[in-house]
PDB file of C-alpha atoms in Angstrom:
ATOM      1  CA  UNK I1184      -0.007  -0.095   0.172  1.00 48.00           C
ATOM      2  CA  UNK I1185       0.824   3.878   0.042  1.00 50.00           C
ATOM      3  CA  UNK I1186       3.760   4.742   2.112  1.00 72.00           C
ATOM      4  CA  UNK I1187       4.050   8.163   0.908  1.00 90.00           C
ATOM      5  CA  UNK I1188       1.853  10.641   2.795  1.00 94.00           C
ATOM      6  CA  UNK I1189       1.143  13.717   0.438  1.00 95.00           C
ATOM      7  CA  UNK I1190      -0.464  16.874   1.298  1.00 96.00           C
ATOM      8  CA  UNK I1191      -2.783  18.710   0.681  1.00 96.00           C
ATOM      9  CA  UNK I1192      -5.070  16.366  -1.016  1.00 94.00           C
ATOM     10  CA  UNK I1193      -6.277  19.477  -3.177  1.00 95.00           C
ATOM     11  CA  UNK I1194      -5.745  23.121  -3.674  1.00 95.00           C
ATOM     12  CA  UNK I1195      -7.919  26.078  -4.871  1.00 96.00           C
ATOM     13  CA  UNK I1196      -5.959  29.340  -5.577  1.00 94.00           C
ATOM     14  CA  UNK I1197      -6.028  32.424  -7.474  1.00 96.00           C
ATOM     15  CA  UNK I1198      -3.666  33.136 -10.369  1.00 96.00           C
ATOM     16  CA  UNK I1199      -0.522  34.697  -9.063  1.00 96.00           C
ATOM     17  CA  UNK I1200      -0.558  32.819  -5.711  1.00 97.00           C
ATOM     18  CA  UNK I1201       2.221  30.539  -4.686  1.00 96.00           C
ATOM     19  CA  UNK I1202       1.443  26.826  -4.014  1.00 94.00           C
ATOM     20  CA  UNK I1203       3.215  24.487  -1.483  1.00 97.00           C
ATOM     21  CA  UNK I1204       2.938  20.840  -1.238  1.00 98.00           C
ATOM     22  CA  UNK I1205       4.712  18.420   0.401  1.00 97.00           C
ATOM     23  CA  UNK I1206       5.376  14.415   0.926  1.00 97.00           C
ATOM     24  CA  UNK I1207       6.415  12.533   4.052  1.00 96.00           C
ATOM     25  CA  UNK I1208       7.212   8.843   4.629  1.00 94.00           C
ATOM     26  CA  UNK I1209       8.245   6.770   7.633  1.00 91.00           C
ATOM     27  CA  UNK I1210      10.905   5.121   5.513  1.00 90.00           C
ATOM     28  CA  UNK I1211      14.184   6.636   3.926  1.00 91.00           C
ATOM     29  CA  UNK I1212      14.290   7.270   0.228  1.00 91.00           C
ATOM     30  CA  UNK I1213      17.197   7.738  -1.865  1.00 89.00           C
ATOM     31  CA  UNK I1214      15.510   9.446  -4.615  1.00 90.00           C
ATOM     32  CA  UNK I1215      12.612  12.062  -4.625  1.00 93.00           C
ATOM     33  CA  UNK I1216      10.719  13.052  -7.765  1.00 94.00           C
ATOM     34  CA  UNK I1217       7.799  15.113  -8.750  1.00 96.00           C
ATOM     35  CA  UNK I1218       5.471  14.654 -11.420  1.00 95.00           C
ATOM     36  CA  UNK I1219       2.351  16.373 -13.116  1.00 96.00           C
ATOM     37  CA  UNK I1220      -0.458  14.691 -14.642  1.00 95.00           C
ATOM     38  CA  UNK I1221      -3.171  16.463 -16.740  1.00 93.00           C
ATOM     39  CA  UNK I1222      -6.336  14.809 -17.764  1.00 87.00           C
ATOM     40  CA  UNK I1223      -6.188  12.069 -20.131  1.00 85.00           C
ATOM     41  CA  UNK I1224      -2.280  11.888 -19.901  1.00 90.00           C
ATOM     42  CA  UNK I1225       0.234  10.019 -18.139  1.00 93.00           C
ATOM     43  CA  UNK I1226       2.339  11.568 -15.228  1.00 94.00           C
ATOM     44  CA  UNK I1227       5.296  13.986 -16.626  1.00 94.00           C
ATOM     45  CA  UNK I1228       8.420  14.364 -14.720  1.00 92.00           C
ATOM     46  CA  UNK I1229       9.014  17.810 -13.239  1.00 95.00           C
ATOM     47  CA  UNK I1230      12.025  17.547 -10.897  1.00 94.00           C
ATOM     48  CA  UNK I1231      14.201  14.942  -9.788  1.00 92.00           C
ATOM     49  CA  UNK I1232      16.221  14.855  -6.372  1.00 93.00           C
ATOM     50  CA  UNK I1233      19.070  12.643  -5.634  1.00 90.00           C
ATOM     51  CA  UNK I1234      20.714  13.928  -2.371  1.00 92.00           C
ATOM     52  CA  UNK I1235      19.642  14.814   0.911  1.00 94.00           C
ATOM     53  CA  UNK I1236      19.167  18.568   1.251  1.00 95.00           C
ATOM     54  CA  UNK I1237      19.314  19.243  -2.382  1.00 94.00           C
ATOM     55  CA  UNK I1238      17.379  22.117  -3.486  1.00 97.00           C
ATOM     56  CA  UNK I1239      16.508  22.050  -7.362  1.00 95.00           C
ATOM     57  CA  UNK I1240      14.382  24.654  -9.452  1.00 96.00           C
ATOM     58  CA  UNK I1241      12.832  24.088 -12.811  1.00 94.00           C
ATOM     59  CA  UNK I1242      11.143  27.648 -13.999  1.00 96.00           C
ATOM     60  CA  UNK I1243       8.882  28.524 -11.316  1.00 97.00           C
ATOM     61  CA  UNK I1244       8.946  25.220  -9.579  1.00 97.00           C
ATOM     62  CA  UNK I1245      11.356  24.550  -6.885  1.00 98.00           C
ATOM     63  CA  UNK I1246      11.660  21.111  -4.894  1.00 98.00           C
ATOM     64  CA  UNK I1247      13.719  20.071  -2.012  1.00 97.00           C
ATOM     65  CA  UNK I1248      15.011  16.754  -0.812  1.00 96.00           C
ATOM     66  CA  UNK I1249      14.611  16.795   3.095  1.00 96.00           C
ATOM     67  CA  UNK I1250      17.768  16.208   5.362  1.00 95.00           C
ATOM     68  CA  UNK I1251      16.215  13.262   7.046  1.00 94.00           C
ATOM     69  CA  UNK I1252      15.566  11.750   3.575  1.00 93.00           C
ATOM     70  CA  UNK I1253      11.927  11.168   4.714  1.00 94.00           C
ATOM     71  CA  UNK I1254      10.347  14.070   3.132  1.00 96.00           C
ATOM     72  CA  UNK I1255      10.321  16.250   0.205  1.00 97.00           C
ATOM     73  CA  UNK I1256       8.327  19.561  -0.927  1.00 97.00           C
ATOM     74  CA  UNK I1257       7.402  21.189  -3.917  1.00 98.00           C
ATOM     75  CA  UNK I1258       6.693  24.822  -4.459  1.00 98.00           C
ATOM     76  CA  UNK I1259       5.175  26.681  -7.429  1.00 97.00           C
ATOM     77  CA  UNK I1260       5.577  30.367  -7.658  1.00 97.00           C
ATOM     78  CA  UNK I1261       3.111  32.820  -9.254  1.00 97.00           C
ATOM     79  CA  UNK I1262       0.784  30.287 -10.262  1.00 97.00           C
ATOM     80  CA  UNK I1263      -0.974  30.625 -13.948  1.00 96.00           C
ATOM     81  CA  UNK I1264      -3.842  28.732 -15.214  1.00 94.00           C
ATOM     82  CA  UNK I1265      -1.849  26.042 -16.831  1.00 95.00           C
ATOM     83  CA  UNK I1266      -0.659  24.859 -13.774  1.00 96.00           C
ATOM     84  CA  UNK I1267      -3.788  22.922 -13.041  1.00 96.00           C
ATOM     85  CA  UNK I1268      -3.227  19.294 -12.664  1.00 96.00           C
ATOM     86  CA  UNK I1269      -2.437  16.564 -10.407  1.00 95.00           C
ATOM     87  CA  UNK I1270       1.001  16.756  -8.671  1.00 97.00           C
ATOM     88  CA  UNK I1271       2.560  13.408  -7.423  1.00 96.00           C
ATOM     89  CA  UNK I1272       5.415  12.772  -5.322  1.00 96.00           C
ATOM     90  CA  UNK I1273       7.434   9.624  -5.834  1.00 93.00           C
ATOM     91  CA  UNK I1274      10.193   7.943  -3.934  1.00 91.00           C
ATOM     92  CA  UNK I1275      12.915   5.371  -4.311  1.00 88.00           C
ATOM     93  CA  UNK I1276      14.257   3.208  -1.615  1.00 84.00           C
ATOM     94  CA  UNK I1277      17.546   1.595  -1.694  1.00 74.00           C
ATOM     95  CA  UNK I1278      17.718  -1.794  -3.783  1.00 68.00           C
ATOM     96  CA  UNK I1279      14.321  -1.132  -5.255  1.00 67.00           C
ATOM     97  CA  UNK I1280      16.151  -1.130  -8.578  1.00 69.00           C
ATOM     98  CA  UNK I1281      13.957   1.587 -10.197  1.00 71.00           C
ATOM     99  CA  UNK I1282      10.735   0.992  -8.708  1.00 81.00           C
ATOM    100  CA  UNK I1283       8.946   4.101  -7.486  1.00 86.00           C
ATOM    101  CA  UNK I1284       6.212   4.604  -4.724  1.00 89.00           C
ATOM    102  CA  UNK I1285       3.942   7.362  -5.510  1.00 92.00           C
ATOM    103  CA  UNK I1286       1.979   9.591  -2.929  1.00 93.00           C
ATOM    104  CA  UNK I1287      -1.877   9.964  -3.520  1.00 92.00           C
ATOM    105  CA  UNK I1288      -1.364  13.404  -5.504  1.00 94.00           C
ATOM    106  CA  UNK I1289      -2.492  16.964  -4.820  1.00 95.00           C
ATOM    107  CA  UNK I1290      -5.120  18.305  -7.062  1.00 95.00           C
ATOM    108  CA  UNK I1291      -4.337  21.950  -8.112  1.00 96.00           C
ATOM    109  CA  UNK I1292      -7.092  24.390  -9.412  1.00 96.00           C
ATOM    110  CA  UNK I1293      -6.038  27.909 -10.398  1.00 94.00           C
ATOM    111  CA  UNK I1294      -8.810  30.257 -10.882  1.00 90.00           C
ATOM    112  CA  UNK I1295      -8.132  33.565 -13.051  1.00 86.00           C
TER     113      UNK I1295
ATOM    114  CA  UNK J1353       4.321  12.333 -27.311  1.00 80.00           C
ATOM    115  CA  UNK J1354       6.395  11.227 -24.642  1.00 81.00           C
ATOM    116  CA  UNK J1355       7.742   8.436 -26.676  1.00 91.00           C
ATOM    117  CA  UNK J1356       6.044   5.565 -24.680  1.00 96.00           C
ATOM    118  CA  UNK J1357       3.202   4.128 -26.785  1.00 97.00           C
ATOM    119  CA  UNK J1358       0.376   2.380 -25.019  1.00 97.00           C
ATOM    120  CA  UNK J1359      -2.574   0.534 -26.991  1.00 97.00           C
ATOM    121  CA  UNK J1360      -5.432   0.533 -26.664  1.00 97.00           C
ATOM    122  CA  UNK J1361      -6.405   3.787 -25.231  1.00 96.00           C
ATOM    123  CA  UNK J1362      -9.820   2.624 -24.240  1.00 97.00           C
ATOM    124  CA  UNK J1363     -11.054  -0.859 -23.507  1.00 97.00           C
ATOM    125  CA  UNK J1364     -14.519  -1.702 -22.368  1.00 97.00           C
ATOM    126  CA  UNK J1365     -15.059  -5.528 -21.507  1.00 97.00           C
ATOM    127  CA  UNK J1366     -17.177  -7.621 -19.419  1.00 98.00           C
ATOM    128  CA  UNK J1367     -16.520  -9.333 -16.339  1.00 98.00           C
ATOM    129  CA  UNK J1368     -14.811 -12.529 -16.654  1.00 97.00           C
ATOM    130  CA  UNK J1369     -12.975 -11.701 -19.751  1.00 98.00           C
ATOM    131  CA  UNK J1370      -9.359 -11.513 -20.441  1.00 98.00           C
ATOM    132  CA  UNK J1371      -7.653  -8.476 -22.028  1.00 98.00           C
ATOM    133  CA  UNK J1372      -4.117  -7.484 -23.280  1.00 98.00           C
ATOM    134  CA  UNK J1373      -2.547  -4.044 -22.807  1.00 98.00           C
ATOM    135  CA  UNK J1374       0.387  -3.318 -25.110  1.00 98.00           C
ATOM    136  CA  UNK J1375       3.400  -0.844 -24.291  1.00 98.00           C
ATOM    137  CA  UNK J1376       6.093   0.159 -26.444  1.00 98.00           C
ATOM    138  CA  UNK J1377       8.917   1.867 -24.417  1.00 96.00           C
ATOM    139  CA  UNK J1378      10.782   4.732 -25.353  1.00 93.00           C
ATOM    140  CA  UNK J1379      13.420   4.001 -27.967  1.00 91.00           C
ATOM    141  CA  UNK J1380      16.700   3.015 -26.038  1.00 88.00           C
ATOM    142  CA  UNK J1381      15.047   2.373 -22.852  1.00 91.00           C
ATOM    143  CA  UNK J1382      15.414  -1.306 -21.410  1.00 90.00           C
ATOM    144  CA  UNK J1383      13.155  -1.040 -18.413  1.00 91.00           C
ATOM    145  CA  UNK J1384       9.414  -1.077 -18.374  1.00 94.00           C
ATOM    146  CA  UNK J1385       7.153  -0.675 -15.587  1.00 94.00           C
ATOM    147  CA  UNK J1386       3.461  -1.173 -15.204  1.00 96.00           C
ATOM    148  CA  UNK J1387       1.136   0.723 -12.772  1.00 95.00           C
ATOM    149  CA  UNK J1388      -2.489   0.535 -11.921  1.00 95.00           C
ATOM    150  CA  UNK J1389      -4.388   4.039 -11.231  1.00 94.00           C
ATOM    151  CA  UNK J1390      -7.634   3.913  -9.660  1.00 89.00           C
ATOM    152  CA  UNK J1391      -9.543   6.747  -7.865  1.00 77.00           C
ATOM    153  CA  UNK J1392      -9.133   5.284  -4.326  1.00 69.00           C
ATOM    154  CA  UNK J1393      -5.739   3.724  -4.712  1.00 70.00           C
ATOM    155  CA  UNK J1394      -3.626   6.173  -6.492  1.00 81.00           C
ATOM    156  CA  UNK J1395      -0.625   4.952  -8.403  1.00 90.00           C
ATOM    157  CA  UNK J1396       0.283   1.409  -7.557  1.00 91.00           C
ATOM    158  CA  UNK J1397       3.124  -0.471  -8.793  1.00 91.00           C
ATOM    159  CA  UNK J1398       2.453  -3.711 -10.421  1.00 95.00           C
ATOM    160  CA  UNK J1399       5.500  -5.092 -12.152  1.00 95.00           C
ATOM    161  CA  UNK J1400       9.010  -4.056 -13.752  1.00 93.00           C
ATOM    162  CA  UNK J1401      10.937  -5.731 -16.454  1.00 94.00           C
ATOM    163  CA  UNK J1402      14.296  -5.075 -17.573  1.00 91.00           C
ATOM    164  CA  UNK J1403      15.780  -6.139 -20.766  1.00 92.00           C
ATOM    165  CA  UNK J1404      13.262  -9.069 -21.096  1.00 94.00           C
ATOM    166  CA  UNK J1405      13.663 -10.248 -17.311  1.00 94.00           C
ATOM    167  CA  UNK J1406      11.261  -9.542 -14.488  1.00 94.00           C
ATOM    168  CA  UNK J1407      12.894  -7.297 -11.871  1.00 90.00           C
ATOM    169  CA  UNK J1408      10.553  -6.441  -9.273  1.00 89.00           C
ATOM    170  CA  UNK J1409       6.891  -7.185  -8.208  1.00 91.00           C
ATOM    171  CA  UNK J1410       4.489  -5.147  -6.550  1.00 90.00           C
ATOM    172  CA  UNK J1411       0.760  -5.633  -5.570  1.00 83.00           C
ATOM    173  CA  UNK J1412      -0.014  -7.520  -8.787  1.00 93.00           C
ATOM    174  CA  UNK J1413      -2.837  -9.923  -8.635  1.00 95.00           C
ATOM    175  CA  UNK J1414      -2.435 -13.462  -9.662  1.00 96.00           C
ATOM    176  CA  UNK J1415      -4.857 -13.113 -12.323  1.00 97.00           C
ATOM    177  CA  UNK J1416      -2.643 -10.482 -14.011  1.00 97.00           C
ATOM    178  CA  UNK J1417       0.492 -11.393 -15.799  1.00 97.00           C
ATOM    179  CA  UNK J1418       3.204  -9.680 -17.916  1.00 97.00           C
ATOM    180  CA  UNK J1419       6.081 -10.057 -20.039  1.00 97.00           C
ATOM    181  CA  UNK J1420       8.839  -8.012 -21.655  1.00 97.00           C
ATOM    182  CA  UNK J1421       9.738  -9.407 -25.293  1.00 97.00           C
ATOM    183  CA  UNK J1422      12.991  -9.291 -27.123  1.00 96.00           C
ATOM    184  CA  UNK J1423      12.150  -6.219 -29.112  1.00 95.00           C
ATOM    185  CA  UNK J1424      11.533  -4.817 -25.432  1.00 96.00           C
ATOM    186  CA  UNK J1425       7.788  -3.993 -25.975  1.00 97.00           C
ATOM    187  CA  UNK J1426       5.703  -5.335 -23.034  1.00 98.00           C
ATOM    188  CA  UNK J1427       2.221  -6.645 -22.569  1.00 98.00           C
ATOM    189  CA  UNK J1428       0.109  -6.778 -19.393  1.00 98.00           C
ATOM    190  CA  UNK J1429      -2.545  -9.618 -19.483  1.00 98.00           C
ATOM    191  CA  UNK J1430      -5.421  -9.174 -17.128  1.00 98.00           C
ATOM    192  CA  UNK J1431      -7.759 -12.297 -16.705  1.00 97.00           C
ATOM    193  CA  UNK J1432     -11.132 -13.171 -15.052  1.00 97.00           C
ATOM    194  CA  UNK J1433     -11.864  -9.511 -15.008  1.00 98.00           C
ATOM    195  CA  UNK J1434     -13.907  -8.109 -12.099  1.00 97.00           C
ATOM    196  CA  UNK J1435     -15.661  -4.689 -11.819  1.00 96.00           C
ATOM    197  CA  UNK J1436     -12.681  -3.532  -9.366  1.00 94.00           C
ATOM    198  CA  UNK J1437     -10.250  -3.874 -12.006  1.00 96.00           C
ATOM    199  CA  UNK J1438     -11.541  -0.997 -13.769  1.00 96.00           C
ATOM    200  CA  UNK J1439      -8.797   1.617 -13.721  1.00 96.00           C
ATOM    201  CA  UNK J1440      -6.107   3.323 -15.601  1.00 96.00           C
ATOM    202  CA  UNK J1441      -3.141   1.160 -16.600  1.00 97.00           C
ATOM    203  CA  UNK J1442      -0.019   2.886 -17.089  1.00 97.00           C
ATOM    204  CA  UNK J1443       3.222   1.661 -18.623  1.00 97.00           C
ATOM    205  CA  UNK J1444       6.467   3.731 -17.989  1.00 94.00           C
ATOM    206  CA  UNK J1445      10.137   3.192 -19.349  1.00 93.00           C
ATOM    207  CA  UNK J1446      13.408   4.183 -18.236  1.00 88.00           C
ATOM    208  CA  UNK J1447      17.107   3.529 -19.173  1.00 79.00           C
ATOM    209  CA  UNK J1448      19.519   1.828 -17.108  1.00 69.00           C
ATOM    210  CA  UNK J1449      18.330   2.083 -13.319  1.00 61.00           C
ATOM    211  CA  UNK J1450      21.622   0.938 -12.005  1.00 58.00           C
ATOM    212  CA  UNK J1451      22.960   4.124 -13.352  1.00 55.00           C
ATOM    213  CA  UNK J1452      21.000   6.262 -11.121  1.00 56.00           C
ATOM    214  CA  UNK J1453      18.298   7.441 -13.646  1.00 60.00           C
ATOM    215  CA  UNK J1454      14.914   6.960 -12.159  1.00 64.00           C
ATOM    216  CA  UNK J1455      12.984   9.306 -14.052  1.00 75.00           C
ATOM    217  CA  UNK J1456      10.311   7.414 -15.651  1.00 85.00           C
ATOM    218  CA  UNK J1457       8.493   8.386 -18.817  1.00 90.00           C
ATOM    219  CA  UNK J1458       4.808   7.470 -18.800  1.00 94.00           C
ATOM    220  CA  UNK J1459       2.592   6.562 -21.622  1.00 96.00           C
ATOM    221  CA  UNK J1460      -0.835   8.012 -21.945  1.00 95.00           C
ATOM    222  CA  UNK J1461      -2.351   5.022 -20.338  1.00 96.00           C
ATOM    223  CA  UNK J1462      -4.935   2.559 -21.133  1.00 97.00           C
ATOM    224  CA  UNK J1463      -8.410   3.030 -19.580  1.00 96.00           C
ATOM    225  CA  UNK J1464     -10.132  -0.337 -18.693  1.00 97.00           C
ATOM    226  CA  UNK J1465     -13.812  -0.436 -18.067  1.00 97.00           C
ATOM    227  CA  UNK J1466     -15.233  -3.802 -16.805  1.00 97.00           C
ATOM    228  CA  UNK J1467     -19.123  -3.799 -16.817  1.00 97.00           C
TER     229      UNK J1467
END
């Protein structure tokens, strides 16, 4: 079952606002990734994090790999309507040979 | 287009039937992963193949099986279908996981509806 706890479950925000979401686990992960899924499509990789403490940006997106290796967060700054979608965190544990575990997702709705 | 091709896009079938979902990985990717996405369970890992060999198994039912062929395409077979098997089934691929690249590329999915 699900080992990653992702929150919040959904967010309704106005255009221009910042968005924050996070993922926590009781287990240590060696890799954290953040994906975005739009209706009718598969998830698309946004950011990959490979080291504890790592802070990585991709345009208006910033993600961090928590120091404890048990959490990660994603920030979206100055949201725009096309940020709408479901954002998933995913983590890989040691020796899982590529297998990722996914959080339940955060649904983001942006209103003009 | 992500480069990962899944067919069919939609499938409607009756309980008790058997279906086959097909996936062609991105060119050069050796690993294929199958995930099931349902409303109440999120993305659940089913099974992984690497260069034709099964590498990892997740919460895959005994009624489900998969294989990866020499040309690296993969098929997921679902049999004795039940209403609860209705879900989106995603295939993803990646290059060599042992080199640290864990960023999957997902296909667009197959939406299975069991009636």
